[in-house]
CSV table of C-alpha atoms in Angstrom, one decimal:
chain,number,residue,atom,x,y,z
A,162,MET,CA,48.3,-64.4,-38.7
A,163,ARG,CA,51.6,-62.7,-37.7
A,164,ARG,CA,50.9,-59.9,-40.2
A,165,ARG,CA,47.5,-59.3,-38.6
A,166,GLY,CA,49.0,-59.4,-35.1
A,167,ARG,CA,51.6,-56.8,-36.1
A,168,ALA,CA,48.8,-54.6,-37.6
A,169,VAL,CA,46.8,-54.8,-34.4
A,170,GLY,CA,49.9,-54.1,-32.4
A,171,ALA,CA,50.7,-51.0,-34.5
A,172,ALA,CA,47.1,-49.8,-34.2
A,173,LEU,CA,47.2,-50.3,-30.4
A,174,GLY,CA,50.5,-48.3,-30.3
A,175,TYR,CA,49.0,-45.5,-32.3
A,176,ALA,CA,46.1,-45.3,-29.9
A,177,ALA,CA,48.3,-45.6,-26.8
A,178,PRO,CA,48.2,-41.9,-25.8
A,179,ALA,CA,44.4,-42.0,-25.8
A,180,LEU,CA,44.2,-45.2,-23.9
A,181,LEU,CA,46.8,-44.0,-21.3
A,182,GLY,CA,44.9,-40.8,-20.9
A,183,TYR,CA,41.6,-42.7,-20.4
A,184,LEU,CA,43.2,-45.0,-17.9
A,185,ALA,CA,44.7,-42.0,-16.0
A,186,VAL,CA,41.2,-40.4,-15.6
A,187,ARG,CA,39.5,-43.6,-14.5
A,188,LEU,CA,42.3,-44.8,-12.2
A,189,PHE,CA,42.3,-41.4,-10.5
A,190,ALA,CA,38.6,-41.7,-10.0
A,191,LEU,CA,39.0,-45.2,-8.6
A,192,LEU,CA,41.5,-43.9,-6.0
A,193,VAL,CA,39.2,-41.1,-5.0
A,194,LEU,CA,36.3,-43.6,-4.7
A,195,ALA,CA,38.5,-46.0,-2.6
A,196,ARG,CA,39.6,-43.2,-0.2
A,197,TRP,CA,36.0,-41.9,0.1
A,198,ALA,CA,34.6,-45.4,0.7
A,199,ARG,CA,37.2,-46.1,3.4
A,200,LEU,CA,36.3,-42.9,5.2
A,201,LYS,CA,32.6,-43.9,5.1
A,202,GLY,CA,33.3,-47.5,6.1
A,203,HIS,CA,32.1,-48.9,2.8
A,204,GLY,CA,33.7,-51.4,0.4
A,205,VAL,CA,34.6,-50.4,-3.2
A,206,TRP,CA,34.1,-53.8,-4.7
A,207,PRO,CA,30.5,-54.2,-3.6
A,208,ALA,CA,29.6,-50.7,-4.9
A,209,LEU,CA,31.1,-51.5,-8.3
A,210,ALA,CA,30.3,-55.2,-8.8
A,211,THR,CA,27.1,-56.0,-6.9
A,212,SER,CA,25.0,-52.9,-6.6
A,213,TRP,CA,21.6,-52.1,-8.2
A,214,ASP,CA,21.4,-53.3,-11.9
A,215,SER,CA,24.5,-55.4,-11.4
A,216,ARG,CA,22.5,-57.7,-9.2
A,217,TRP,CA,19.9,-58.2,-11.9
A,218,TYR,CA,22.5,-59.2,-14.5
A,219,LEU,CA,24.2,-61.6,-12.0
A,220,ASP,CA,20.8,-63.2,-11.2
A,221,ILE,CA,20.1,-63.6,-14.9
A,222,ALA,CA,23.5,-65.2,-15.4
A,223,ALA,CA,22.9,-67.6,-12.6
A,224,HIS,CA,19.2,-68.5,-13.0
A,225,GLY,CA,18.0,-67.2,-16.4
A,226,TYR,CA,14.9,-65.3,-17.3
A,227,THR,CA,11.4,-65.5,-15.9
A,228,ASP,CA,8.6,-66.8,-18.1
A,229,ARG,CA,5.8,-64.7,-16.5
A,230,LEU,CA,4.8,-61.1,-16.8
A,231,GLY,CA,3.3,-60.7,-13.4
A,232,THR,CA,2.0,-57.4,-11.9
A,233,ALA,CA,4.8,-56.3,-9.6
A,234,MET,CA,6.5,-53.0,-10.5
A,235,ASP,CA,10.2,-53.0,-11.1
A,236,ALA,CA,10.5,-56.7,-10.7
A,237,ASN,CA,10.6,-58.4,-14.1
A,238,ASN,CA,14.1,-59.4,-15.3
A,239,LEU,CA,13.0,-59.5,-19.0
A,240,ALA,CA,13.6,-55.8,-19.1
A,241,PHE,CA,17.4,-56.5,-19.1
A,242,PHE,CA,18.9,-57.6,-22.4
A,243,PRO,CA,20.8,-60.9,-22.6
A,244,LEU,CA,24.3,-60.4,-24.0
A,245,TYR,CA,26.1,-59.1,-20.9
A,246,PRO,CA,24.7,-61.8,-18.5
A,247,ALA,CA,25.4,-64.4,-21.1
A,248,LEU,CA,29.0,-63.4,-21.3
A,249,ILE,CA,29.3,-63.4,-17.5
A,250,ARG,CA,27.8,-66.9,-17.4
A,251,GLY,CA,30.1,-68.2,-20.2
A,252,LEU,CA,33.3,-66.6,-18.8
A,253,SER,CA,32.5,-67.8,-15.3
A,254,THR,CA,32.9,-71.4,-16.4
A,255,VAL,CA,36.5,-70.8,-17.3
A,256,ALA,CA,37.7,-67.8,-15.3
A,257,PRO,CA,38.6,-67.8,-11.6
A,258,GLY,CA,36.7,-65.9,-9.1
A,259,SER,CA,33.0,-65.2,-8.6
A,260,ALA,CA,30.5,-64.2,-11.3
A,261,ALA,CA,30.5,-60.7,-9.9
A,262,SER,CA,34.2,-60.4,-10.3
A,263,VAL,CA,34.0,-61.8,-13.8
A,264,GLY,CA,31.3,-59.2,-14.6
A,265,LEU,CA,33.4,-56.3,-13.2
A,266,VAL,CA,36.5,-57.3,-15.1
A,267,LEU,CA,34.5,-57.8,-18.2
A,268,ALA,CA,33.1,-54.3,-17.9
A,269,GLY,CA,36.6,-52.8,-17.3
A,270,CYS,CA,38.0,-54.6,-20.3
A,271,CYS,CA,35.1,-53.4,-22.5
A,272,SER,CA,35.7,-49.9,-21.3
A,273,LEU,CA,39.2,-50.0,-22.8
A,274,VAL,CA,37.9,-51.4,-26.1
A,275,ALA,CA,35.3,-48.7,-26.0
A,276,ALA,CA,37.9,-45.9,-25.4
A,277,TRP,CA,39.9,-47.3,-28.3
A,278,GLY,CA,36.8,-47.2,-30.6
A,279,VAL,CA,36.0,-43.7,-29.5
A,280,PHE,CA,39.6,-42.7,-30.3
A,281,ALA,CA,39.3,-44.4,-33.7
A,282,VAL,CA,36.2,-42.5,-34.7
A,283,GLY,CA,37.7,-39.2,-33.6
A,284,ASP,CA,41.0,-39.9,-35.3
A,285,ARG,CA,39.3,-40.9,-38.6
A,286,LEU,CA,37.3,-37.7,-38.7
A,287,HIS,CA,39.6,-35.1,-37.3
A,288,GLY,CA,43.0,-36.6,-36.6
A,289,ARG,CA,45.0,-38.3,-33.8
A,290,ARG,CA,44.9,-35.4,-31.3
A,291,THR,CA,41.1,-35.0,-31.5
A,292,GLY,CA,40.7,-38.7,-31.1
A,293,THR,CA,42.9,-38.7,-28.0
A,294,VAL,CA,41.0,-35.8,-26.5
A,295,LEU,CA,37.7,-37.4,-27.3
A,296,ALA,CA,38.6,-40.7,-25.6
A,297,VAL,CA,39.7,-38.8,-22.4
A,298,LEU,CA,36.6,-36.7,-22.4
A,299,TRP,CA,34.5,-39.9,-22.7
A,300,GLY,CA,36.3,-41.2,-19.6
A,301,ALA,CA,35.8,-37.9,-17.8
A,302,LEU,CA,32.0,-37.7,-18.2
A,303,PRO,CA,30.1,-36.8,-15.0
A,304,VAL,CA,28.8,-40.4,-14.6
A,305,GLY,CA,31.9,-42.0,-16.0
A,306,ALA,CA,32.2,-44.2,-12.9
A,307,VAL,CA,29.6,-46.5,-14.4
A,308,GLN,CA,32.2,-47.5,-17.1
A,309,TRP,CA,34.0,-49.5,-14.4
A,310,MET,CA,30.8,-51.0,-12.8
A,311,GLY,CA,29.1,-54.3,-13.5
A,312,TYR,CA,26.8,-52.5,-15.9
A,313,THR,CA,26.3,-52.7,-19.7
A,314,GLU,CA,27.3,-49.2,-20.7
A,315,SER,CA,31.0,-50.1,-21.5
A,316,LEU,CA,30.1,-53.1,-23.5
A,317,PHE,CA,27.4,-51.2,-25.5
A,318,THR,CA,29.7,-48.3,-26.1
A,319,ALA,CA,32.5,-50.6,-27.4
A,320,LEU,CA,30.1,-52.3,-29.8
A,321,ALA,CA,28.6,-48.9,-30.9
A,322,ALA,CA,31.9,-47.2,-31.4
A,323,TRP,CA,33.4,-49.9,-33.5
A,324,SER,CA,30.2,-50.4,-35.5
A,325,LEU,CA,30.1,-46.7,-36.3
A,326,TYR,CA,33.8,-46.8,-37.2
A,327,ALA,CA,33.1,-49.7,-39.6
A,328,VAL,CA,30.3,-47.7,-41.2
A,329,LEU,CA,32.7,-44.8,-41.8
A,330,GLY,CA,35.0,-47.2,-43.5
A,331,GLY,CA,32.3,-48.9,-45.6
A,332,ARG,CA,32.8,-52.3,-43.8
A,333,TRP,CA,29.2,-53.3,-43.7
A,334,GLY,CA,29.6,-56.8,-42.4
A,335,TRP,CA,31.4,-55.6,-39.3
A,336,ALA,CA,29.0,-52.7,-38.8
A,337,ALA,CA,26.0,-54.9,-39.0
A,338,GLY,CA,27.4,-57.7,-36.8
A,339,LEU,CA,28.4,-55.3,-34.1
A,340,ALA,CA,25.0,-53.6,-34.3
A,341,VAL,CA,23.3,-57.0,-33.8
A,342,ALA,CA,25.4,-57.5,-30.7
A,343,ALA,CA,24.6,-54.0,-29.4
A,344,GLY,CA,20.9,-54.7,-30.0
A,345,LEU,CA,21.3,-57.7,-27.6
A,346,THR,CA,23.0,-55.5,-25.0
A,347,ARG,CA,20.7,-52.6,-24.2
A,348,PRO,CA,17.3,-51.2,-25.1
A,349,THR,CA,19.0,-48.2,-26.7
A,350,GLY,CA,20.6,-50.6,-29.2
A,351,ILE,CA,17.7,-49.5,-31.4
A,352,ALA,CA,19.6,-46.2,-31.9
A,353,LEU,CA,22.6,-48.0,-33.4
A,354,ALA,CA,20.4,-50.3,-35.5
A,355,VAL,CA,18.5,-47.4,-37.0
A,356,ALA,CA,21.8,-45.5,-37.7
A,357,VAL,CA,23.5,-48.5,-39.4
A,358,THR,CA,20.3,-49.4,-41.3
A,359,ALA,CA,19.9,-45.8,-42.6
A,360,ALA,CA,23.5,-45.5,-43.5
A,361,GLY,CA,23.4,-48.9,-45.3
A,362,ILE,CA,20.3,-47.9,-47.3
A,363,ALA,CA,21.9,-44.6,-48.3
A,364,ALA,CA,25.1,-46.3,-49.4
A,365,ALA,CA,23.3,-48.9,-51.3
A,366,VAL,CA,21.2,-46.3,-53.2
A,367,ARG,CA,24.2,-44.2,-53.8
A,368,ASP,CA,26.8,-46.7,-54.7
A,369,GLY,CA,25.2,-50.2,-54.7
A,370,GLY,CA,27.2,-53.0,-53.1
A,371,ARG,CA,26.9,-54.5,-49.6
A,372,GLY,CA,25.1,-51.6,-47.9
A,373,TRP,CA,21.8,-53.5,-48.3
A,374,ARG,CA,23.2,-56.4,-46.3
A,375,GLY,CA,24.1,-54.2,-43.4
A,376,ALA,CA,20.8,-52.4,-43.5
A,377,LEU,CA,18.9,-55.6,-43.3
A,378,VAL,CA,21.0,-57.4,-40.7
A,379,ALA,CA,21.6,-54.5,-38.2
A,380,PRO,CA,18.2,-54.5,-36.5
A,381,LEU,CA,18.1,-58.2,-36.0
A,382,GLY,CA,19.6,-58.3,-32.5
A,383,TRP,CA,17.2,-55.8,-31.0
A,384,LEU,CA,14.2,-57.2,-32.9
A,385,GLY,CA,15.2,-60.7,-32.0
A,386,TYR,CA,15.2,-60.1,-28.3
A,387,VAL,CA,11.9,-58.1,-28.4
A,388,GLY,CA,10.3,-60.9,-30.4
A,389,TRP,CA,11.7,-63.6,-28.1
A,390,VAL,CA,10.2,-61.8,-25.0
A,391,GLY,CA,6.9,-61.6,-26.8
A,392,ALA,CA,7.0,-65.4,-27.6
A,393,ARG,CA,8.1,-66.3,-24.0
A,394,LEU,CA,5.2,-64.3,-22.5
A,395,GLY,CA,2.7,-65.4,-25.2
A,396,ARG,CA,1.7,-61.9,-26.3
A,397,TRP,CA,3.0,-59.8,-29.1
A,398,ASP,CA,3.6,-56.7,-26.9
A,399,GLY,CA,5.3,-58.7,-24.2
A,400,TYR,CA,8.5,-56.6,-24.2
A,401,PHE,CA,6.5,-53.4,-24.0
A,402,ALA,CA,4.3,-54.7,-21.2
A,403,VAL,CA,7.5,-55.5,-19.3
A,404,GLN,CA,8.8,-52.0,-19.9
A,405,TRP,CA,5.5,-50.6,-18.6
A,406,LEU,CA,6.0,-52.5,-15.4
A,407,TRP,CA,9.3,-50.6,-15.1
A,408,ARG,CA,7.5,-47.3,-15.8
A,409,ASN,CA,9.1,-46.9,-19.2
A,410,GLU,CA,6.8,-45.7,-21.9
A,411,TRP,CA,7.0,-43.1,-24.6
A,412,ASP,CA,5.5,-39.8,-23.8
A,413,GLY,CA,7.3,-37.5,-26.3
A,414,GLY,CA,9.4,-35.9,-23.5
A,415,ALA,CA,6.6,-34.5,-21.4
A,416,HIS,CA,7.9,-36.2,-18.2
A,417,THR,CA,11.5,-35.1,-18.9
A,418,LEU,CA,10.3,-31.5,-19.3
A,419,ARG,CA,8.3,-31.6,-16.1
A,420,GLU,CA,11.3,-32.9,-14.2
A,421,LEU,CA,13.6,-30.3,-15.6
A,422,ARG,CA,11.1,-27.5,-14.8
A,423,GLU,CA,10.6,-28.7,-11.2
A,424,LEU,CA,14.3,-29.2,-10.5
A,425,LEU,CA,15.7,-26.1,-12.2
A,426,ALA,CA,12.9,-23.6,-11.6
A,427,TYR,CA,10.8,-24.6,-8.5
A,428,ASP,CA,12.7,-26.9,-6.2
A,429,ARG,CA,14.5,-24.7,-3.7
A,430,THR,CA,16.7,-27.6,-2.4
A,431,PRO,CA,17.3,-29.9,-5.4
A,432,GLN,CA,19.4,-33.0,-4.9
A,433,LEU,CA,22.8,-32.6,-6.3
A,434,PHE,CA,22.8,-35.7,-8.4
A,435,LEU,CA,19.5,-34.8,-10.0
A,436,VAL,CA,20.9,-31.4,-10.9
A,437,ALA,CA,23.9,-33.1,-12.5
A,438,VAL,CA,21.6,-35.4,-14.5
A,439,SER,CA,19.6,-32.4,-15.6
A,440,ALA,CA,22.7,-30.5,-16.7
A,441,VAL,CA,23.8,-33.5,-18.7
A,442,LEU,CA,20.5,-33.7,-20.5
A,443,VAL,CA,20.4,-30.0,-21.3
A,444,LEU,CA,24.1,-29.9,-22.4
A,445,SER,CA,23.6,-33.0,-24.5
A,446,THR,CA,20.8,-31.4,-26.4
A,447,GLY,CA,22.9,-28.3,-27.1
A,448,LEU,CA,25.9,-30.4,-28.2
A,449,TYR,CA,23.7,-32.3,-30.6
A,450,ALA,CA,22.7,-28.9,-32.2
A,451,LEU,CA,26.5,-28.2,-32.5
A,452,CYS,CA,27.0,-31.6,-34.1
A,453,VAL,CA,24.3,-30.9,-36.7
A,454,ALA,CA,25.9,-27.4,-37.4
A,455,ASP,CA,29.3,-29.1,-37.8
A,456,ARG,CA,27.8,-31.5,-40.4
A,457,GLN,CA,29.0,-34.6,-38.7
A,458,PRO,CA,28.6,-37.8,-40.8
A,459,PRO,CA,24.9,-38.8,-41.0
A,460,VAL,CA,25.5,-42.1,-39.3
A,461,LEU,CA,26.7,-40.3,-36.1
A,462,LEU,CA,23.9,-37.8,-36.2
A,463,VAL,CA,21.2,-40.5,-36.6
A,464,PHE,CA,22.8,-42.6,-33.8
A,465,CYS,CA,22.9,-39.7,-31.3
A,466,GLY,CA,19.5,-38.3,-32.5
A,467,VAL,CA,17.7,-41.5,-31.9
A,468,LEU,CA,19.5,-42.1,-28.6
A,469,LEU,CA,18.4,-38.6,-27.4
A,470,LEU,CA,14.8,-39.3,-28.6
A,471,VAL,CA,14.7,-42.6,-26.7
A,472,VAL,CA,16.3,-41.2,-23.5
A,473,LEU,CA,14.5,-37.8,-23.4
A,474,GLY,CA,11.2,-39.0,-24.8
A,475,SER,CA,10.7,-41.8,-22.2
A,476,GLY,CA,8.3,-41.3,-19.4
A,477,GLY,CA,10.2,-43.6,-17.1
A,478,VAL,CA,12.5,-42.9,-14.1
A,479,TYR,CA,14.5,-39.7,-14.4
A,480,PHE,CA,17.7,-40.2,-12.4
A,481,PRO,CA,19.5,-42.8,-14.7
A,482,ARG,CA,19.2,-40.8,-17.9
A,483,ALA,CA,22.7,-39.3,-17.8
A,484,ARG,CA,24.0,-42.9,-17.7
A,485,PHE,CA,21.8,-43.8,-20.6
A,486,LEU,CA,23.5,-41.2,-22.7
A,487,LEU,CA,27.1,-42.5,-21.9
A,488,PRO,CA,27.3,-44.3,-25.3
A,489,GLY,CA,26.6,-41.0,-27.1
A,490,PHE,CA,30.3,-40.1,-27.4
A,491,PRO,CA,29.9,-38.3,-30.8
A,492,LEU,CA,28.1,-35.6,-28.9
A,493,LEU,CA,31.5,-34.7,-27.5
A,494,LEU,CA,33.2,-34.2,-30.9
A,495,PRO,CA,32.6,-30.4,-31.0
A,496,VAL,CA,34.3,-30.0,-27.6
A,497,ALA,CA,37.1,-32.4,-28.6
A,498,THR,CA,37.9,-30.6,-31.8
A,499,ALA,CA,38.0,-27.3,-30.0
A,500,LEU,CA,40.3,-28.6,-27.3
A,501,ALA,CA,42.5,-30.2,-29.9
A,502,ARG,CA,43.0,-26.9,-31.6
A,503,ALA,CA,43.6,-25.0,-28.3
A,504,ARG,CA,47.0,-24.5,-26.6
A,505,PRO,CA,48.3,-27.6,-24.9
A,506,ALA,CA,48.1,-25.9,-21.4
A,507,VAL,CA,44.4,-25.1,-22.0
A,508,THR,CA,43.7,-28.7,-23.1
A,509,VAL,CA,45.4,-30.2,-20.1
A,510,LEU,CA,43.7,-27.8,-17.7
A,511,VAL,CA,40.2,-28.6,-19.1
A,512,LEU,CA,40.7,-32.4,-19.2
A,513,THR,CA,42.2,-32.4,-15.7
A,514,GLY,CA,39.3,-30.4,-14.4
A,515,ALA,CA,36.8,-32.7,-16.1
A,516,GLY,CA,38.5,-35.7,-14.7
A,517,ALA,CA,38.5,-34.3,-11.1
A,518,CYS,CA,34.8,-33.4,-11.4
A,519,SER,CA,34.0,-36.9,-12.7
A,520,ALA,CA,35.9,-38.5,-9.9
A,521,TRP,CA,34.1,-36.5,-7.3
A,522,LEU,CA,30.7,-37.0,-8.7
A,523,GLY,CA,31.4,-40.7,-9.1
A,524,GLY,CA,32.1,-41.0,-5.5
A,525,TYR,CA,29.0,-38.9,-4.6
A,526,MET,CA,26.9,-41.0,-6.9
A,527,LEU,CA,28.0,-44.3,-5.4
A,528,LEU,CA,28.4,-43.4,-1.7
A,529,VAL,CA,26.1,-40.5,-1.0
A,530,TRP,CA,23.2,-40.6,-3.5
A,531,ALA,CA,20.7,-43.1,-2.2
A,532,GLY,CA,19.4,-44.4,-5.5
A,533,PRO,CA,20.9,-46.2,-8.6
A,534,PRO,CA,23.3,-44.3,-10.8
C-alpha cells in the first residue's frame, strides 16, 4: 500500500506543471467571471451550480427518473445519463452542504483528474512538455467554463482520458471498466465504447490475450442504460423516442451544415456565442484531419471520429455542440506538439491568449448569452 501511495505521489509530482497550468487558466477565468457577475448583479454560484442542465441532474439525484414518455418537448429526464446524479446523491449523504454544492465540487475535482489524464496521454505519446501544453490547452478551450459547472463534461473527460491511456498501455481491464462508466455518463459515451472495442478487437487479433475482454465489456454501460430506458418505458426504442422529444435525431449533418451556412454566410448580425460555436465545429473538423495526417494511435482517431460524427451528425439543437466536443482533447494534439517545439516565449504567449479568450467567452456564455452553454 505504501509503495502504491509513493508511486501515485511520484506520478502526481511529475504531472504537477500541467495541473498547475490548468489551475491557473481556470482560476483566472473564475476571477473574471466573479468580477463580471458582480458588475451585473448576478451570483457566481447559481450560474455554475444550478443553471440549465445542472437543475436536471439535481432533480434526478433528488427524485429519480420518470417512468413515462409523455409528449412534451424538452421535458423528459430520461435523456440524462445516470452516473453523475447517482454520485451526487451518494456523496450528499456523507458530505456537508447542499446537493448543488456537492455536484459543483464533484465537477471541479473531476476536472483535475481529467487534466491529469489529458496530460498522461500527451506525455505518453510525445513527452512531458507536450502533455503539459495539452492539459493547459484543454483548460483554455472556448467553452472551458463548463469544466467547473455542475455538468458532466469533466467527469466524462476524466473517464475517457484515463480509458484511452489504459488502452495505449494495453491495460484492458481498466480501459473497459472506465469505458463502461463513461457510457453511463453521457450519450457520447458511445464514442469511447466504439474506440475501446475496436482497439480491443485489433489487439486480440494481432496479439491474442485480454483484448477480447475489453472489446466485449466496453459498450455495456451505454447499452445498459439505453436498454434500461427501453424496459422502463415498455418499448424497445424508448431511449430514441426520448431523444426525439429533445429534438435529437440523426440526419447525417444536414442540420449542422444549414446552421453553419446561415450563420457564416447569410446572417448579417449573428450572435457572438453561435459564431464561437461554429468556429469550434469548423476548427475541430480541420484538427481531426491533421490528427489523421499525423497518424495518431487508432484508438484516439476512432474516439474523436465517432465523437465528431455524433455531434455534427445530429439534427438537434445547435448551440451546445462546442460543449459536446469538450472531451475530444486528442484533437488538440497537433497544436500541443507544435507549441511544445516552439520557443518558450511563443508557447507562453499563445497559452496566455487562449486562457484570456476562454475567460472572456466563459463570462459571456454564462452572463450575457440567454441560452444554455
